[in-house]
CSV table of C-alpha atoms in Angstrom, one decimal:
chain,number,residue,atom,x,y,z
V,1,UNK,CA,-143.5,118.4,111.8
V,2,UNK,CA,-142.5,115.6,109.4
V,3,UNK,CA,-139.7,116.4,107.0
V,4,UNK,CA,-142.1,116.8,104.1
V,5,UNK,CA,-144.4,119.1,106.1
V,6,UNK,CA,-141.3,121.1,107.2
V,7,UNK,CA,-140.2,121.4,103.6
V,8,UNK,CA,-143.7,122.6,102.5
V,9,UNK,CA,-143.8,125.3,105.2
V,10,UNK,CA,-140.2,126.3,104.3
V,11,UNK,CA,-141.0,126.7,100.6
V,12,UNK,CA,-144.1,128.6,101.4
V,13,UNK,CA,-142.3,130.9,103.8
V,14,UNK,CA,-139.3,131.9,101.6
V,15,UNK,CA,-141.1,134.3,99.4
V,16,UNK,CA,-142.9,136.0,102.3
V,17,UNK,CA,-139.8,137.1,104.2
V,18,UNK,CA,-138.8,140.8,104.6
V,19,UNK,CA,-135.1,139.9,105.3
V,20,UNK,CA,-134.2,142.4,108.0
V,21,UNK,CA,-131.1,144.2,109.3
V,22,UNK,CA,-132.0,146.9,111.6
V,23,UNK,CA,-129.1,146.5,113.9
V,24,UNK,CA,-127.6,149.7,115.4
V,25,UNK,CA,-124.2,148.7,114.2
V,26,UNK,CA,-125.2,147.9,110.6
V,27,UNK,CA,-122.6,148.8,108.0
V,28,UNK,CA,-122.4,148.9,104.2
V,29,UNK,CA,-120.7,145.6,104.2
V,30,UNK,CA,-123.6,144.1,106.2
V,31,UNK,CA,-126.0,145.4,103.5
V,32,UNK,CA,-123.9,143.7,100.8
V,33,UNK,CA,-124.2,140.4,102.7
V,34,UNK,CA,-127.9,140.9,103.3
V,35,UNK,CA,-128.6,141.5,99.6
V,36,UNK,CA,-126.5,138.5,98.7
V,37,UNK,CA,-128.6,136.3,101.1
V,38,UNK,CA,-131.9,137.7,99.7
V,39,UNK,CA,-131.7,135.4,96.7
V,40,UNK,CA,-130.6,131.8,96.8
V,41,UNK,CA,-130.9,128.7,94.6
V,42,UNK,CA,-134.3,128.0,96.1
V,43,UNK,CA,-135.7,131.5,95.3
V,44,UNK,CA,-135.9,135.0,96.6
V,45,UNK,CA,-137.3,136.7,99.7
V,46,UNK,CA,-140.0,139.3,99.2
V,47,UNK,CA,-138.0,142.3,100.4
V,48,UNK,CA,-135.1,143.4,102.4
V,49,UNK,CA,-135.8,145.8,105.3
V,50,UNK,CA,-133.0,148.3,106.1
V,51,UNK,CA,-132.3,151.7,107.6
V,52,UNK,CA,-132.8,154.7,105.3
V,53,UNK,CA,-129.1,155.5,105.0
V,54,UNK,CA,-128.6,152.3,103.1
V,55,UNK,CA,-131.4,152.6,100.5
V,56,UNK,CA,-129.2,154.0,97.7
V,57,UNK,CA,-126.6,151.2,98.1
V,58,UNK,CA,-129.3,148.5,98.2
V,59,UNK,CA,-131.1,149.9,95.2
V,60,UNK,CA,-127.8,149.8,93.1
V,61,UNK,CA,-127.2,146.2,94.3
V,62,UNK,CA,-130.8,145.1,93.6
V,63,UNK,CA,-131.4,147.0,90.3
V,64,UNK,CA,-131.9,143.7,88.3
V,65,UNK,CA,-133.6,141.8,91.2
V,66,UNK,CA,-137.3,141.3,92.0
V,67,UNK,CA,-136.5,141.8,95.7
V,68,UNK,CA,-138.1,144.9,97.0
V,69,UNK,CA,-136.5,147.5,99.4
V,70,UNK,CA,-138.4,148.3,102.6
V,71,UNK,CA,-137.2,150.9,105.0
V,72,UNK,CA,-138.3,152.3,108.4
V,73,UNK,CA,-139.3,155.8,109.4
V,74,UNK,CA,-140.1,157.2,112.8
V,75,UNK,CA,-138.2,154.2,114.0
V,76,UNK,CA,-138.2,152.8,116.6
V,77,UNK,CA,-139.6,155.4,119.1
V,78,UNK,CA,-142.8,156.3,117.2
V,79,UNK,CA,-142.2,160.0,117.9
V,80,UNK,CA,-144.3,163.0,117.3
V,81,UNK,CA,-142.3,165.1,114.8
V,82,UNK,CA,-144.6,164.5,111.9
V,83,UNK,CA,-143.0,167.0,109.6
V,84,UNK,CA,-139.6,165.3,110.1
V,85,UNK,CA,-141.2,161.8,109.5
V,86,UNK,CA,-142.8,163.0,106.3
V,87,UNK,CA,-139.5,164.4,105.0
V,88,UNK,CA,-137.7,161.2,105.9
V,89,UNK,CA,-140.4,159.3,104.0
V,90,UNK,CA,-140.1,161.5,100.9
V,91,UNK,CA,-136.3,161.1,100.9
V,92,UNK,CA,-136.6,157.3,101.3
V,93,UNK,CA,-138.8,157.0,98.3
V,94,UNK,CA,-136.6,159.3,96.3
V,95,UNK,CA,-133.6,157.2,97.2
V,96,UNK,CA,-135.3,154.0,95.9
V,97,UNK,CA,-137.5,152.5,98.7
V,98,UNK,CA,-140.4,150.5,97.5
V,99,UNK,CA,-142.0,150.1,100.9
V,100,UNK,CA,-142.2,152.4,104.0
V,101,UNK,CA,-142.6,150.8,107.4
V,102,UNK,CA,-143.9,153.7,109.6
V,103,UNK,CA,-143.9,153.4,113.4
V,104,UNK,CA,-147.2,155.0,114.3
V,105,UNK,CA,-146.9,157.4,117.3
V,106,UNK,CA,-148.2,154.6,119.6
V,107,UNK,CA,-147.4,156.4,122.8
V,108,UNK,CA,-149.5,159.4,121.8
V,109,UNK,CA,-152.2,157.0,120.6
V,110,UNK,CA,-152.2,155.0,123.9
V,111,UNK,CA,-152.5,158.3,125.8
V,112,UNK,CA,-155.8,159.0,124.0
V,113,UNK,CA,-154.5,161.2,121.1
V,114,UNK,CA,-156.2,159.2,118.4
V,115,UNK,CA,-156.5,162.2,116.1
V,116,UNK,CA,-152.7,162.9,116.2
V,117,UNK,CA,-152.0,159.3,115.2
V,118,UNK,CA,-154.5,159.4,112.4
V,119,UNK,CA,-153.0,162.7,111.1
V,120,UNK,CA,-149.4,161.4,111.1
V,121,UNK,CA,-150.3,158.2,109.2
V,122,UNK,CA,-152.4,160.2,106.7
V,123,UNK,CA,-149.6,162.7,106.1
V,124,UNK,CA,-147.0,159.9,105.6
V,125,UNK,CA,-149.5,158.0,103.3
V,126,UNK,CA,-149.8,161.2,101.2
V,127,UNK,CA,-146.0,161.4,100.9
V,128,UNK,CA,-145.8,158.0,99.3
V,129,UNK,CA,-146.5,157.9,95.6
V,130,UNK,CA,-147.8,154.7,93.9
V,131,UNK,CA,-146.7,152.0,93.5
V,132,UNK,CA,-144.7,152.4,96.7
V,133,UNK,CA,-146.5,151.0,99.7
V,134,UNK,CA,-147.0,151.9,103.4
V,135,UNK,CA,-146.8,149.4,106.3
V,136,UNK,CA,-147.9,150.8,109.7
V,137,UNK,CA,-146.1,149.4,112.7
V,138,UNK,CA,-148.5,149.4,115.7
V,139,UNK,CA,-146.0,148.2,118.4
V,140,UNK,CA,-148.6,145.8,119.8
V,141,UNK,CA,-146.4,144.7,122.6
V,142,UNK,CA,-146.4,148.2,124.0
V,143,UNK,CA,-150.1,148.9,123.4
V,144,UNK,CA,-150.9,145.6,125.2
V,145,UNK,CA,-154.7,146.2,125.5
V,146,UNK,CA,-156.6,144.2,122.9
V,147,UNK,CA,-159.0,147.1,122.4
V,148,UNK,CA,-156.1,149.4,121.6
V,149,UNK,CA,-154.6,147.0,119.1
V,150,UNK,CA,-158.0,146.6,117.5
V,151,UNK,CA,-158.5,150.3,117.2
V,152,UNK,CA,-154.9,151.0,116.1
V,153,UNK,CA,-155.4,148.4,113.3
V,154,UNK,CA,-158.7,150.1,112.2
V,155,UNK,CA,-157.1,153.6,112.2
V,156,UNK,CA,-154.0,152.5,110.2
V,157,UNK,CA,-156.3,150.8,107.6
V,158,UNK,CA,-158.6,153.8,107.4
V,159,UNK,CA,-155.7,156.2,106.8
V,160,UNK,CA,-154.4,154.2,103.9
V,161,UNK,CA,-152.0,151.5,105.2
V,162,UNK,CA,-151.2,148.7,102.7
V,163,UNK,CA,-150.0,146.5,105.5
V,164,UNK,CA,-150.4,146.5,109.3
V,165,UNK,CA,-147.4,145.3,111.1
V,166,UNK,CA,-147.1,144.1,114.7
V,167,UNK,CA,-143.7,145.4,116.0
V,168,UNK,CA,-140.4,147.0,115.6
V,169,UNK,CA,-138.5,144.2,117.1
V,170,UNK,CA,-136.9,146.7,119.5
V,171,UNK,CA,-139.2,146.3,122.6
V,172,UNK,CA,-139.6,143.5,125.2
V,173,UNK,CA,-142.7,142.0,123.5
V,174,UNK,CA,-142.9,141.8,119.8
V,175,UNK,CA,-145.0,139.6,117.5
V,176,UNK,CA,-147.5,137.4,119.3
V,177,UNK,CA,-150.2,135.1,118.0
V,178,UNK,CA,-152.7,136.9,120.2
V,179,UNK,CA,-151.9,140.3,118.6
V,180,UNK,CA,-151.9,138.6,115.1
V,181,UNK,CA,-155.4,137.2,115.7
V,182,UNK,CA,-156.8,140.7,116.6
V,183,UNK,CA,-155.1,142.3,113.6
V,184,UNK,CA,-156.2,139.6,111.1
V,185,UNK,CA,-159.8,139.8,112.4
V,186,UNK,CA,-159.8,143.5,111.8
V,187,UNK,CA,-158.5,142.9,108.2
V,188,UNK,CA,-161.3,140.3,107.7
V,189,UNK,CA,-164.0,142.7,109.2
V,190,UNK,CA,-162.9,145.7,107.1
V,191,UNK,CA,-162.0,144.0,103.8
V,192,UNK,CA,-165.4,144.4,102.2
V,193,UNK,CA,-166.0,148.0,103.2
V,194,UNK,CA,-162.5,149.1,102.2
V,195,UNK,CA,-162.7,147.7,98.7
V,196,UNK,CA,-159.0,147.2,98.7
V,197,UNK,CA,-156.5,144.6,99.9
V,198,UNK,CA,-154.6,145.2,103.1
V,199,UNK,CA,-151.8,142.9,104.3
V,200,UNK,CA,-150.4,141.7,107.6
V,201,UNK,CA,-146.8,141.6,108.8
V,202,UNK,CA,-145.7,139.9,112.0
V,203,UNK,CA,-142.2,141.0,113.0
V,204,UNK,CA,-139.8,140.3,115.9
V,205,UNK,CA,-138.9,137.0,117.4
V,206,UNK,CA,-140.0,134.8,114.5
V,207,UNK,CA,-137.1,132.5,114.0
V,208,UNK,CA,-138.2,128.9,113.4
V,209,UNK,CA,-140.4,127.0,111.0
V,210,UNK,CA,-142.7,126.2,113.8
V,211,UNK,CA,-143.1,129.9,114.5
V,212,UNK,CA,-143.8,130.5,110.8
V,213,UNK,CA,-146.3,127.7,110.6
V,214,UNK,CA,-148.3,129.0,113.5
V,215,UNK,CA,-148.8,132.4,111.9
V,216,UNK,CA,-149.5,130.9,108.5
V,217,UNK,CA,-152.1,128.5,110.0
V,218,UNK,CA,-153.8,131.4,111.8
V,219,UNK,CA,-153.9,133.4,108.6
V,220,UNK,CA,-155.3,130.5,106.7
V,221,UNK,CA,-158.0,129.9,109.3
V,222,UNK,CA,-159.1,133.5,109.6
V,223,UNK,CA,-158.6,134.8,106.0
V,224,UNK,CA,-159.0,131.7,103.9
V,225,UNK,CA,-156.6,129.2,102.3
V,226,UNK,CA,-155.8,131.3,99.3
V,227,UNK,CA,-155.3,134.7,101.0
V,228,UNK,CA,-151.6,134.5,102.0
V,229,UNK,CA,-149.2,135.7,99.4
V,230,UNK,CA,-146.3,138.3,99.3
V,231,UNK,CA,-149.0,140.9,98.5
V,232,UNK,CA,-150.8,140.2,101.7
V,233,UNK,CA,-148.5,138.6,104.2
V,234,UNK,CA,-144.8,139.2,105.2
V,235,UNK,CA,-142.6,138.0,108.0
V,236,UNK,CA,-140.2,140.6,109.3
V,237,UNK,CA,-137.2,138.6,110.4
V,238,UNK,CA,-133.5,138.1,110.1
V,239,UNK,CA,-132.8,134.5,111.3
V,240,UNK,CA,-135.9,132.9,109.8
V,241,UNK,CA,-134.2,132.6,106.4
V,242,UNK,CA,-131.6,130.2,107.8
V,243,UNK,CA,-134.4,128.0,109.1
V,244,UNK,CA,-136.2,128.1,105.8
V,245,UNK,CA,-133.2,127.0,103.8
V,246,UNK,CA,-132.5,124.2,106.3
V,247,UNK,CA,-136.1,123.1,106.0
V,248,UNK,CA,-136.1,123.1,102.2
V,249,UNK,CA,-132.9,121.2,102.1
V,250,UNK,CA,-134.2,118.7,104.7
V,251,UNK,CA,-132.0,119.7,107.6
V,252,UNK,CA,-133.3,119.8,111.2
V,253,UNK,CA,-131.3,122.8,112.4
V,254,UNK,CA,-132.9,126.2,112.8
V,255,UNK,CA,-131.3,129.6,113.2
V,256,UNK,CA,-130.7,131.1,116.6
V,257,UNK,CA,-130.2,134.6,115.3
V,258,UNK,CA,-132.1,137.4,116.9
V,259,UNK,CA,-134.4,139.8,115.0
């Protein structure tokens, strides 16, 4: 990319990032640093994405900020204890979470238990009062089969997801353009019949402006030039912000941080 093209992609990307720290060794000090990074002289990210135990701390730090708080439930295993997941969800919203990123029970779903997956997503959806939102993580790198990814996308949307998300970032294969194409096509196919807007979130392994541009270009191609916004598209990432700031400021360097 030319420097001007790089700057344009960087400016477009900044407000689409869910700035993430889902490291196993995350501490309250790390949350302070994450919140501090979420707003810079060039603008703010869309949200921070953190573990539930840090929601109250983040809510206090962000009480005068437009940055939203996303958290994860049933993470990362996508387990089958639906009652526990629902309770975790209710507590997260009570603590101040604006967005719930639910790992669907993808192993049960892949084993043919579609109804179980539908039921868990629906029960979590019912536990989230407006205006809080639900993102459903499909774990596409584990589903592998394009037909399963397509069906999982349809199920998540039908059960009330506000976003469908590729990955946890905790497995061998996370966000890919192939999975993104399938998921975006489902969004395009179902947008009219659903009469509501559902977004897309690629997550895991997206670190450079070239990575970001590839996903944005795909979304523009499939969904139209005016579709992408923070209401419809998020990047789940930790290191991407460094690349974005470098791009806005005209530097070549890009972050090597892992998701």
